[in-house]
Coordinates of C-alpha atoms in Angstrom, one line a residue:
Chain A
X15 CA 0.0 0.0 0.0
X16 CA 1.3 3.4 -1.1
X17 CA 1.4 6.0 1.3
X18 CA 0.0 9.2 1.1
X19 CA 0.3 12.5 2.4
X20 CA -1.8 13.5 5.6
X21 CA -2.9 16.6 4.5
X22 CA -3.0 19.3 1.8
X23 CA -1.0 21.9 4.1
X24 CA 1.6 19.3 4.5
X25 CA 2.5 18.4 1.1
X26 CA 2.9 22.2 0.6
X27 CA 5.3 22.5 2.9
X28 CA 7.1 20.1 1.8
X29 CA 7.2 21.2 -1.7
X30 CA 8.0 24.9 -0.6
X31 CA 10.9 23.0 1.1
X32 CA 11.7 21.6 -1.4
X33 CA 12.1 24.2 -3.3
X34 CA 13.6 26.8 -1.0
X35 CA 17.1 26.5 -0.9
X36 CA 20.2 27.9 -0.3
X37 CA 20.6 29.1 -3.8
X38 CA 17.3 31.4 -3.6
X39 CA 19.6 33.7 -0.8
X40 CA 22.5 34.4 -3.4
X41 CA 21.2 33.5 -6.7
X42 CA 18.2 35.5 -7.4
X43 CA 19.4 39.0 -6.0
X44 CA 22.7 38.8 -8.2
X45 CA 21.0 37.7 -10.8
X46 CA 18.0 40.6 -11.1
X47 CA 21.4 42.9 -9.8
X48 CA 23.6 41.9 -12.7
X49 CA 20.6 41.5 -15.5
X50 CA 19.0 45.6 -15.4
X51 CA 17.5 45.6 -11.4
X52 CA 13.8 45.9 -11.8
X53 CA 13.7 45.1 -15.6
X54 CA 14.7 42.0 -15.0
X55 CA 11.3 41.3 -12.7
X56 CA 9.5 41.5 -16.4
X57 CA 11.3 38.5 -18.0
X58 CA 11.6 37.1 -14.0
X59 CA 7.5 36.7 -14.1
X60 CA 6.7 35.4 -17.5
X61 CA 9.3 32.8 -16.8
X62 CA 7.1 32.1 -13.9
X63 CA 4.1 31.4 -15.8
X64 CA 5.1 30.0 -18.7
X65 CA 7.8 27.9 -17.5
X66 CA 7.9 27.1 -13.4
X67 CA 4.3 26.6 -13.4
X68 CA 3.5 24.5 -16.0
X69 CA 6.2 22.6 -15.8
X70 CA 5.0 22.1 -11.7
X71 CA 1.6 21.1 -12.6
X72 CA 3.1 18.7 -15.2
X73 CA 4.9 17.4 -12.8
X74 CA 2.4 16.9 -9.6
X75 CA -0.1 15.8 -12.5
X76 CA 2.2 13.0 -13.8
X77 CA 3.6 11.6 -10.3
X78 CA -0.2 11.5 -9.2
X79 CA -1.0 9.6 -12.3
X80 CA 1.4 6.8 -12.6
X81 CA 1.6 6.6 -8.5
X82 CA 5.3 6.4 -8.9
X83 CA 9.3 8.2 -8.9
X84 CA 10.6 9.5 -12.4
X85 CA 12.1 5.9 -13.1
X86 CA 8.6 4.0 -13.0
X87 CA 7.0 7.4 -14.8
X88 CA 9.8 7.3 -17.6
X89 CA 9.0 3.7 -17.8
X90 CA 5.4 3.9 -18.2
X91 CA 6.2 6.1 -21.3
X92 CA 8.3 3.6 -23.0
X93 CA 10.4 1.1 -21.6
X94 CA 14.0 2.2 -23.0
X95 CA 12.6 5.9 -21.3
X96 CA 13.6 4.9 -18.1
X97 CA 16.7 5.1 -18.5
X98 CA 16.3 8.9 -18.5
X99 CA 14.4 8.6 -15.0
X100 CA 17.6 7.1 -13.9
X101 CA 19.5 10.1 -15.1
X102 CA 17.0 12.0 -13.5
X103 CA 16.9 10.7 -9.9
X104 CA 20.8 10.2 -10.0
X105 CA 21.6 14.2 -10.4
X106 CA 20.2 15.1 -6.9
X107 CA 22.2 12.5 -5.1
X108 CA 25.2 13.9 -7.2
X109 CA 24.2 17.6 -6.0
X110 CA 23.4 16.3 -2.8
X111 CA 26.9 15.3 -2.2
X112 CA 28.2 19.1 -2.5
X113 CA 25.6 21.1 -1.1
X114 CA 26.0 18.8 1.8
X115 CA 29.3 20.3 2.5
X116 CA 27.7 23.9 1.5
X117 CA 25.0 22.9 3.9
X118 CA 28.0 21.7 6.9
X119 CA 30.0 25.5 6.4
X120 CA 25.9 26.6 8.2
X121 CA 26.4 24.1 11.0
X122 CA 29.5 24.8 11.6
X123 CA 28.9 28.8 11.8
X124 CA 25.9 27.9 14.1
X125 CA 28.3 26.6 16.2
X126 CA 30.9 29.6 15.7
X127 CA 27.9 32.1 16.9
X128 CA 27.1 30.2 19.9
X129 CA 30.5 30.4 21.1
X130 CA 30.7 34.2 20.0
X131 CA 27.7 34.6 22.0
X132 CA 28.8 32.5 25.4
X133 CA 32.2 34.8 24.4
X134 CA 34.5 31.8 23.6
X135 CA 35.8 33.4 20.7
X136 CA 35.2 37.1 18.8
X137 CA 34.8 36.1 15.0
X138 CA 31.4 37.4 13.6
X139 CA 33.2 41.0 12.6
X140 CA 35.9 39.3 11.1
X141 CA 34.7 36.1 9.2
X142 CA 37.7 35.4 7.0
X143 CA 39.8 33.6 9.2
X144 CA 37.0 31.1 10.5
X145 CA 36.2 30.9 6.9
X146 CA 39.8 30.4 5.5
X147 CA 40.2 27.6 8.7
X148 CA 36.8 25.6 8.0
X149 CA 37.3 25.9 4.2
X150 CA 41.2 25.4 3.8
X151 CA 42.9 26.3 0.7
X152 CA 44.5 24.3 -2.3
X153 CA 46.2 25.8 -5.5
X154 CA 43.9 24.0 -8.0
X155 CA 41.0 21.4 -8.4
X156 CA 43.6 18.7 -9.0
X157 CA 45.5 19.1 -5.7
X158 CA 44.1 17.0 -4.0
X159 CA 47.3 16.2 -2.0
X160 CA 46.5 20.0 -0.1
X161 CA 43.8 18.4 2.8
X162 CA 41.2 18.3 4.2
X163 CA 38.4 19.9 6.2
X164 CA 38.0 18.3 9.0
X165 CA 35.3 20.6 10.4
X166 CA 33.1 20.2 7.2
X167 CA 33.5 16.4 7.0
X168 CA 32.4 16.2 11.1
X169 CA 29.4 18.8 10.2
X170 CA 28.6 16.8 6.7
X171 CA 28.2 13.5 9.3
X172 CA 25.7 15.1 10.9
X173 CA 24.3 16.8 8.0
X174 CA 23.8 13.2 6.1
X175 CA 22.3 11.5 9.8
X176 CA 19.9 14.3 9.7
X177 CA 18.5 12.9 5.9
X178 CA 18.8 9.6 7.1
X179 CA 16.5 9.9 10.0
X180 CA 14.0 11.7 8.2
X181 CA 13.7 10.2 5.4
X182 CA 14.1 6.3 6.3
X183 CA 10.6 7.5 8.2
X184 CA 9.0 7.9 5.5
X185 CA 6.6 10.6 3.4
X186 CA 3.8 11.5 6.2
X187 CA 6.2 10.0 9.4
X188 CA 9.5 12.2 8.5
X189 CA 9.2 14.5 5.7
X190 CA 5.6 15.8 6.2
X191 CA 6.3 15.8 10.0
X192 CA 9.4 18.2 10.0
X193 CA 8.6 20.4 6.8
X194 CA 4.9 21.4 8.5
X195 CA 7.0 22.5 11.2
X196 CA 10.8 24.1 9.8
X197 CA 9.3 25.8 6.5
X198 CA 6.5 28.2 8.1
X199 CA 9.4 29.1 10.3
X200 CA 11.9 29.7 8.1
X201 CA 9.3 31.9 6.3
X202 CA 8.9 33.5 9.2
X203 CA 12.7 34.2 10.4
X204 CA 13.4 35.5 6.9
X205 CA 10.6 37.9 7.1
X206 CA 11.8 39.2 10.4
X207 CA 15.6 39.5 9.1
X208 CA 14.3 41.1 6.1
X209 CA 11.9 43.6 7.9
X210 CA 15.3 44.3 10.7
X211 CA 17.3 44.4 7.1
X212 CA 15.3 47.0 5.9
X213 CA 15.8 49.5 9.0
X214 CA 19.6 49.8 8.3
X215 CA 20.9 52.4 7.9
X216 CA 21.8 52.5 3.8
X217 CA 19.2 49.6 3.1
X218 CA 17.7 52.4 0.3
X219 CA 21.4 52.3 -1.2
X220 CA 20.7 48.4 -1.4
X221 CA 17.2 48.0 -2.6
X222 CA 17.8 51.0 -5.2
X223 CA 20.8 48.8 -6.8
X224 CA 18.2 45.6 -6.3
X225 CA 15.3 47.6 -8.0
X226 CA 16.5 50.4 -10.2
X227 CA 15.4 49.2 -13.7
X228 CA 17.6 49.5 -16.9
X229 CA 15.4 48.7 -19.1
X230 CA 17.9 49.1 -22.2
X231 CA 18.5 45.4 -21.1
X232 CA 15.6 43.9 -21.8
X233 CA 15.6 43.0 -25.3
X234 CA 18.9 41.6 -24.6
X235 CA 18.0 37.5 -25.2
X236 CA 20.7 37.0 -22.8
X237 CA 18.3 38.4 -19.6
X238 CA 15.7 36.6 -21.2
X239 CA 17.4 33.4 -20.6
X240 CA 19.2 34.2 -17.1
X241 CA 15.4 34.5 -15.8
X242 CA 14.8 31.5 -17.4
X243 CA 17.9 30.0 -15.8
X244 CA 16.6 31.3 -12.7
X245 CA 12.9 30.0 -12.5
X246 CA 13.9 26.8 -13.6
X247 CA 16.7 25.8 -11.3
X248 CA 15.6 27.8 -8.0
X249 CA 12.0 25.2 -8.5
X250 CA 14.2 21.9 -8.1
X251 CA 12.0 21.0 -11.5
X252 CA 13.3 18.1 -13.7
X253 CA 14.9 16.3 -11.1
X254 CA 12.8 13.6 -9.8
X255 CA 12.0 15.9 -7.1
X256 CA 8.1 17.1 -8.0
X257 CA 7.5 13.8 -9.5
X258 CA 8.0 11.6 -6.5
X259 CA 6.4 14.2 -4.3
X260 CA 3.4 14.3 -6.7
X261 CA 3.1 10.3 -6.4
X262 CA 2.3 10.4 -2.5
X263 CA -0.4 13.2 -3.3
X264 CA -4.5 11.3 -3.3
X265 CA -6.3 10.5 -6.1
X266 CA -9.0 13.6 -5.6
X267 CA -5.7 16.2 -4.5
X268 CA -5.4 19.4 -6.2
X269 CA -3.0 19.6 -8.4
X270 CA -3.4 22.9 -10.0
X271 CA -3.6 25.4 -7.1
X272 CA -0.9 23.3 -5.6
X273 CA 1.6 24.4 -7.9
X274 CA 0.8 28.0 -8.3
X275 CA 1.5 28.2 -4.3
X276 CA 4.6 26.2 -4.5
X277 CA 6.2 28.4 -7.1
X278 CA 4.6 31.6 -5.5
X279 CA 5.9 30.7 -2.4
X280 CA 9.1 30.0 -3.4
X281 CA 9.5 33.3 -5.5
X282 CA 8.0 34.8 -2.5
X283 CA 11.5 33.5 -1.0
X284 CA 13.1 35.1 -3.7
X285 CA 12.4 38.4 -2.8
X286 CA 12.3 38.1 0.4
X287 CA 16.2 37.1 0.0
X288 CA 16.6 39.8 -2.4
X289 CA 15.4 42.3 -0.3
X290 CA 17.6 40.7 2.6
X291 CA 20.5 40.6 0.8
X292 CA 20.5 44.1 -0.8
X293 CA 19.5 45.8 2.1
X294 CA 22.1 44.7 4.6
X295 CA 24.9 45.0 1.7
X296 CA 24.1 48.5 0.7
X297 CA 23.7 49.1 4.9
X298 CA 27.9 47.5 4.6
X299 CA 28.4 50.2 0.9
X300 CA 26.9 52.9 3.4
X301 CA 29.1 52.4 6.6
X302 CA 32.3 50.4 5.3
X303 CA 32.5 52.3 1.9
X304 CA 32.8 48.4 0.0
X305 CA 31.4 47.3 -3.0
X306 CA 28.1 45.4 -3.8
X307 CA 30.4 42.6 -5.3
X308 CA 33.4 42.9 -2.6
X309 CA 32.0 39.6 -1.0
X310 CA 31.4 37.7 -4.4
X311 CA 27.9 37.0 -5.6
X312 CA 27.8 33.6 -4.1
X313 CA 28.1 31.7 -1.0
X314 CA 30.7 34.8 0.2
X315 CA 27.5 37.5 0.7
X316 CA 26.0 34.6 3.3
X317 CA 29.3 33.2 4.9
X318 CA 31.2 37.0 4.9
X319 CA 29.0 40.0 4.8
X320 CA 26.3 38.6 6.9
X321 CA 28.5 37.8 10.0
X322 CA 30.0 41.3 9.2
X323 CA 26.2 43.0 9.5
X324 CA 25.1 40.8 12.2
X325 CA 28.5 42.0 14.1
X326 CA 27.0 45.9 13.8
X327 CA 23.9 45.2 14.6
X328 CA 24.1 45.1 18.4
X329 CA 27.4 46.3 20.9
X330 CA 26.2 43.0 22.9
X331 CA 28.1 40.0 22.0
X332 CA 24.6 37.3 23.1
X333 CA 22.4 39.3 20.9
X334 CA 25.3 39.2 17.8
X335 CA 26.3 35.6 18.9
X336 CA 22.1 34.3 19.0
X337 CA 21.8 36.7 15.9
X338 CA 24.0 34.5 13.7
X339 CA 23.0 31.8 15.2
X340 CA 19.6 32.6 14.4
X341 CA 20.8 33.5 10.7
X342 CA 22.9 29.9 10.3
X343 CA 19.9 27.9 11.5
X344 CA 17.4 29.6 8.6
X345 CA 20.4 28.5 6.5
X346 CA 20.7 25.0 7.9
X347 CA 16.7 24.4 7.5
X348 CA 16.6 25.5 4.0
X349 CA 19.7 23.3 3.0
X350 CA 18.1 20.3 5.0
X351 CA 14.7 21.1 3.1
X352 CA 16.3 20.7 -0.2
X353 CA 18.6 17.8 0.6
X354 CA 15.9 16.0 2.1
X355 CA 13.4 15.8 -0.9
X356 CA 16.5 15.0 -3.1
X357 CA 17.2 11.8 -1.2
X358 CA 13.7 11.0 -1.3
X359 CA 14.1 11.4 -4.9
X360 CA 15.9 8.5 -5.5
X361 CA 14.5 6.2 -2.8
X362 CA 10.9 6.9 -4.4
X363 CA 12.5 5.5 -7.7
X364 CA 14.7 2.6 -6.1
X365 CA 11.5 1.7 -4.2
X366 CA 9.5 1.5 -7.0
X367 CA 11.3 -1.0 -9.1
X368 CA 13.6 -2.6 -6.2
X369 CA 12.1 -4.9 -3.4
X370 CA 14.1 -3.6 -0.6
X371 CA 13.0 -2.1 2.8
X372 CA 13.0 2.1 2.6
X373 CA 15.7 1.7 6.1
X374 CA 17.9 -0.3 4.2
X375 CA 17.8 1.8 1.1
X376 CA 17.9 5.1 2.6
X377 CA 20.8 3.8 4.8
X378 CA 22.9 2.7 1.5
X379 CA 22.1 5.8 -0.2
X380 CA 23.4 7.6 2.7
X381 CA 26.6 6.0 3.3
X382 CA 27.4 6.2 -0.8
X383 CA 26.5 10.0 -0.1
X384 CA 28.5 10.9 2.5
X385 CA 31.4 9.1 0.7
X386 CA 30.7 11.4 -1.8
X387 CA 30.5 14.5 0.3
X388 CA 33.6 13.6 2.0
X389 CA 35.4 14.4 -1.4
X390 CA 33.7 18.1 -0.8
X391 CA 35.2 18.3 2.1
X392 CA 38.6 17.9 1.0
X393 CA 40.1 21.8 0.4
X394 CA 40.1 21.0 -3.7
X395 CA 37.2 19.7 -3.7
X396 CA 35.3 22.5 -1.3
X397 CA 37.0 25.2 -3.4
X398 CA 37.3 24.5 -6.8
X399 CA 35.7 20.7 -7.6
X400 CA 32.3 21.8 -6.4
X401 CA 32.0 24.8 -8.8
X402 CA 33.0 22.7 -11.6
X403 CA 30.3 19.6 -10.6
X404 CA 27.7 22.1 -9.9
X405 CA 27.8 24.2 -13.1
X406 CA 27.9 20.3 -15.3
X407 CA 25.5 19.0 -13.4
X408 CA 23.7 21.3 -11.3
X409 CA 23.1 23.1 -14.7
X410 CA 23.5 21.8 -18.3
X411 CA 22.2 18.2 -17.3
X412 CA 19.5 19.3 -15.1
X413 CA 18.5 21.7 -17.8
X414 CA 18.8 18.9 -20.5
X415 CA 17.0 16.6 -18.1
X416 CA 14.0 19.5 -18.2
X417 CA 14.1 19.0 -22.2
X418 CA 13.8 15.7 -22.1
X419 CA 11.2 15.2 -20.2
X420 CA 8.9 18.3 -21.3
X421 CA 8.7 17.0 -25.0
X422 CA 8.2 13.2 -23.5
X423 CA 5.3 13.5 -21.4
X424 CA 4.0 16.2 -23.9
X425 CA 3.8 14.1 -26.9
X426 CA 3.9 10.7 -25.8
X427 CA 1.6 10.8 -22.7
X428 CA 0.1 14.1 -24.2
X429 CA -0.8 17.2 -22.7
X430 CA -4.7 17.1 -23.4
X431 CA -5.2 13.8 -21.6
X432 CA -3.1 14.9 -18.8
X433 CA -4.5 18.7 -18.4
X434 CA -8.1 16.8 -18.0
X435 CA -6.3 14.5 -15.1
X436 CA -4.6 17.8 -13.2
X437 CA -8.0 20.1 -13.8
X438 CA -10.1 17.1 -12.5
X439 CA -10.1 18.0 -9.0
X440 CA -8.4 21.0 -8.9
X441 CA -9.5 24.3 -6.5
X442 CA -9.5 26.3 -10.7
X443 CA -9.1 24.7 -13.7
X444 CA -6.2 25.3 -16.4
X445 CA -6.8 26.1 -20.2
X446 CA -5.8 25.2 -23.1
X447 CA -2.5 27.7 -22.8
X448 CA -0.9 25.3 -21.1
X449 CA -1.0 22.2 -23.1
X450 CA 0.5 25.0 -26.4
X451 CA 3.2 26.4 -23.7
X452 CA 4.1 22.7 -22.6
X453 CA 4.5 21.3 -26.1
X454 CA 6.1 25.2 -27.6
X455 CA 7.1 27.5 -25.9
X456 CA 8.6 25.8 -22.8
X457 CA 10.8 23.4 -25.0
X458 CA 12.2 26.1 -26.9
X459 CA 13.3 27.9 -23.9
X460 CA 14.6 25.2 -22.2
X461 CA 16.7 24.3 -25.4
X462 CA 18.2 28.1 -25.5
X463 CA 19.1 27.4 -22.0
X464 CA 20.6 24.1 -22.3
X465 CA 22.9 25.6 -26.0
X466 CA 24.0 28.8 -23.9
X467 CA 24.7 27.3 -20.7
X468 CA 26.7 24.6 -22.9
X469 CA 28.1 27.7 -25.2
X470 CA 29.4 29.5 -21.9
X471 CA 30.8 26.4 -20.5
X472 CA 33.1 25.1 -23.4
X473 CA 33.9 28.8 -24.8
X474 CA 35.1 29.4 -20.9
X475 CA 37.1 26.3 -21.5
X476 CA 39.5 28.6 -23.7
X477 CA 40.7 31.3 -21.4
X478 CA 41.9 28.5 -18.8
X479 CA 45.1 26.7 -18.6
X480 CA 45.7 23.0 -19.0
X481 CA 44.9 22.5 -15.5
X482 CA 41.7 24.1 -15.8
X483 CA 40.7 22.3 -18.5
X484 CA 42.2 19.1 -17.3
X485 CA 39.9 19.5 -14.2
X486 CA 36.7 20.1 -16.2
X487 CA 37.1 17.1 -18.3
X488 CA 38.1 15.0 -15.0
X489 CA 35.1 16.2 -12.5
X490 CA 32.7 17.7 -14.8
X491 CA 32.7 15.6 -18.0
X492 CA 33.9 12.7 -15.5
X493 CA 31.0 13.0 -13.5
X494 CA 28.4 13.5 -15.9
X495 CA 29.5 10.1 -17.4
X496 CA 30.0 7.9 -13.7
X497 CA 26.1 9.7 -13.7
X498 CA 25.0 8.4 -17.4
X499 CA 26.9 4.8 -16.8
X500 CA 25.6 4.1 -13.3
X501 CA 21.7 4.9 -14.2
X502 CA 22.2 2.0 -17.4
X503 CA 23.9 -0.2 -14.8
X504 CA 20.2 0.2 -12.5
X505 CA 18.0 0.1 -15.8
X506 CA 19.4 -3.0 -17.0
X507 CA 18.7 -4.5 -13.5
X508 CA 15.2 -6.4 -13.1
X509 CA 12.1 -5.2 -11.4
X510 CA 12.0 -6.8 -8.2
X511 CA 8.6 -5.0 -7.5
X512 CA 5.2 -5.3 -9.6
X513 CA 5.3 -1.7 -9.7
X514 CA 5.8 -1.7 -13.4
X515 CA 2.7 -4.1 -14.4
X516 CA 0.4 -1.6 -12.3
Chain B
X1 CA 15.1 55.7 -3.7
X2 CA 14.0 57.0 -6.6
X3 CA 10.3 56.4 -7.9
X4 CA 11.3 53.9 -10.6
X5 CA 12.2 51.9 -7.7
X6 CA 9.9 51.9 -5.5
X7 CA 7.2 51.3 -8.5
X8 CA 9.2 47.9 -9.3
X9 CA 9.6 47.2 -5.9
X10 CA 5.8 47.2 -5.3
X11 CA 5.5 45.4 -8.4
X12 CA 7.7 42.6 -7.6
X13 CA 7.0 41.6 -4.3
X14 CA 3.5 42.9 -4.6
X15 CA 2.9 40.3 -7.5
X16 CA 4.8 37.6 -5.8
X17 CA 3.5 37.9 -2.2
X18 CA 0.1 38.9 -3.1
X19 CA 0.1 36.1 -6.0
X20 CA 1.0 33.6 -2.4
X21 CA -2.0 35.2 -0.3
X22 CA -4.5 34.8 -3.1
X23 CA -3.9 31.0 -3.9
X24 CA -3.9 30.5 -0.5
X25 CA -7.1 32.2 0.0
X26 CA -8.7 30.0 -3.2
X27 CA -7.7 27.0 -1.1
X28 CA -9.0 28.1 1.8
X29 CA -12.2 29.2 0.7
X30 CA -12.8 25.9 -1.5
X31 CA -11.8 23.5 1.3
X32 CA -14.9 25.3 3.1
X33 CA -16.8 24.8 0.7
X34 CA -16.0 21.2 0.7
X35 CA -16.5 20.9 3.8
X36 CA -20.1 22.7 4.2
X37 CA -20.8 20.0 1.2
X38 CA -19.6 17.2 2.8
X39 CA -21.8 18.5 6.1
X40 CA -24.7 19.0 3.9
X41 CA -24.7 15.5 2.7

């Protein structure tokens, strides 16, 4: 017997979860900063309805359907298909394994603040060293010879036990249970950083870089595509993710309302990090005279120029120590949100074909994970092999993976038969837009994605050296292929399970 | 902050929030209605 989810509210939350990560706190606000400010909002939004949601409704719609993970949906489609569900629920366990480490640098600064706050140690105005000590450094991805972290590969243990003892519980037992209870929070600590944020002093500075629109930019195709970019990766779409979710959903659920609030709520993030983020960096341009960029526009802005604000915040070193504290927990939730539905990824799809208890599996893909992570942890692989990974697979495959899968379901299953499914008992009904966007306009998007973000990649290939590119065919090609070769190896394998004569 | 901004600003997170608030309310108000239904029956 399948299970199911316990209530509407909780699915939500686990979606939102899902779907709130990490990347929403850098990615968005550099992205509308770097593509024209407010005129990038206008590309931003269409993206949203012509991409995130129907590709969300697609998605809830089809896991409802077939009752299954991407590898038994693929399968349904055509047998040789489900190969590319392989593909598909093998990319989060490969991201899983980096943002793990990503996810340790936030339990590791939780425990940073506390000492700052019992005042063990005086670190939040002055970052760098903690972060130069947890991070290490190494001269290049390939020397691997220069250490590693021993603070990130304790805090990725404890990162990885936290998956395992949520997910081995199941859908309604573990995920349901801690997602109705850490993403309303999170929403809410954000909202109250944001609203603090927003009292700095030079927070206007911020939000008029954040907001200021150029629109000379828009007709640039090249914004068009970043927002594209941007909607597509910060919904955790074509990754196994809103399929397996979908699966667990009841056979009278909505599905159409569903989706609109998962991507709302997790563009709702978006600006509430945009917002964030601006404000307390143009409160850092206002009373330390640096630049928007001086952190980076990456992990740096939450790692650097947060403990930095937080340190100004208050003379009292409890209320800066609890502050970060405070700060690195939001972090650690939204990271453990994410990494959580990713592993459930893959267990939904091993569970489906394999006849094997979810403990056992969840405890295999856990152990193979953190074996993975512990490669992050190393100072190569923290500082150089996980940008290279990430922008192979966290972008062109997953982007590739979207193609596939749009045109799939659109013409083999067909969007007409499955738009009556998803509108059946849904809160409002979808038109016939969405079946011309689905089998369109969302494919030919997703393909100028996929060529550009491939363009950038091997062009960028020619202003490095032979290490450089040494390193991207070794990790990034490398990986793609251990990726490709391992999903054949499991779709050769027999079904153990009746799953696929359903 | 000029007035450019602050109109995009509104627009953003006015669109995004308020687009949250109102399918929440749509859920909301048809889950009473399912309910009042299922009481009715």
């Amino acid at each position: 017997m399948r299970e199911n989810w316990q209530s509407r509210k909780g699915f939500i939350f686990a979606a939102a979860g899902a779907a709130i990560g990490l990347g929403n706190l850098w990615r968005f606000p550099f992205q509308a900063y770097k593509n024209g400010g407010g005129a990038f909002l206008l590309p931003y939004f269409v993206a949203l309805i012509t991409c995130a949601i129907p590709l969300m409704i697609m998605e809830y719609a089809f896991g409802r359907k077939i009752r299954g993970g991407s590898v038994k949906a693929f399968s349904s489609l055509n047998k040789k298909a489900e190969v590319v569900g392989w593909v598909q629920v093998m990319v989060p366990i490969i991201v899983m394994t980096y943002y793990s480490a990503i996810i340790a640098v936030s339990v590791i600064f939780m425990i940073y603040s506390l000492g700052h706050a019992f005042g063990m140690i005086n670190w939040l105005s002055d970052p760098g060293p903690i972060m130069g000590m947890v991070t290490g450094s190494a001269e290049n991805a390939l020397d691997l010879g220069a250490g590693i972290s021993i603070y990130i590969l304790i805090a990725v243990i404890f990162v990885w036990l936290c998956n395992w003892l949520i997910v081995k519980k199941g859908i309604s037992g573990g995920i349901e249970k801690m997602s109705t209870f850490f993403t309303p929070m999170l929403m809410v600590l954000m909202i109250i950083f944001m609203i603090n944020a927003v009292r700095l002093q030079g927070s206007a500075i911020g939000l008029e870089a954040l907001f200021k629109p150029d629109f000379s930019k828009i007709l640039n195709p090249s914004i068009w595509v970043s927002a594209y970019a941007q909607v597509f990766f910060s919904t955790t779409l074509a990754v196994g993710v809103m399929i397996a979710y979908g699966s667990y959903l009841h056979d009278k659920a909505d599905v159409v309302n569903s989706a609109f609030i998962t991507v709302f709520a997790n563009s709702s993030f978006d600006l509430i990090a945009g917002v964030l983020v601006f404000s307390t960096l143009g409160y850092l341009v206002n009373s330390m005279g640096v630049e928007f960029t001086s952190f980076g526009t990456g992990a740096g802005v939450a790692f650097i120029a947060f403990p930095i604000a937080i340190s100004t915040m208050s003379q009292n070193v409890v209320v800066q120590g609890l502050l970060g504290f405070v700060f690195f927990f939001c972090l650690f939730i939204a990271g453990l949100s994410s990494s959580i539905s990713m592993l459930e990824s893959f267990a939904t799809a091993a569970l489906d074909k394999f006849k094997i208890s979810r403990e056992k599996l969840v405890t295999i893909i856990s152990i193979v994970g953190f074996i993975g992570s512990a490669c992050f942890a190393s100072y190569a692989g923290f500082n150089y092999i996980l940008d290279i990974v990430d922008a192979y697979v966290g972008n062109i495959v997953i982007a590739g993976l979207g193609l596939v899968e749009v045109v799939l379901i659109s013409y083999i299953y067909g969007t007409g038969k499955l738009r009556d499914e998803a509108n059946e008992f849904s809160d409002f009904k979808v038109g016939k837009w969405w079946d011309y966007l689905l089998r369109y306009f969302t494919p030919l998007l997703l393909g100028a994605v996929v060529i550009t973000n491939l363009f950038n990649l091997v062009t960028g290939l020619f202003s490095q050296d032979t290490v450089g590119i040494l390193s991207n065919i070794v990790f990034g090609w490398g990986t793609v292929l251990i990726m490709i070769g391992a999903s054949v190896i499991f779709y050769k394998r027999k079904w153990t399970t009746d799953a696929n004569q359903e | 902050m000029s007035t450019s901004t602050i109109i995009m600003m509104i627009i953003g997170c006015g669109t995004v929030w308020g687009g949250t608030v109102v399918t929440i309310l749509i859920a909301l108000a048809v889950e009473k209605k399912n309910n009042l239904k299922n009481q009715v029956n």
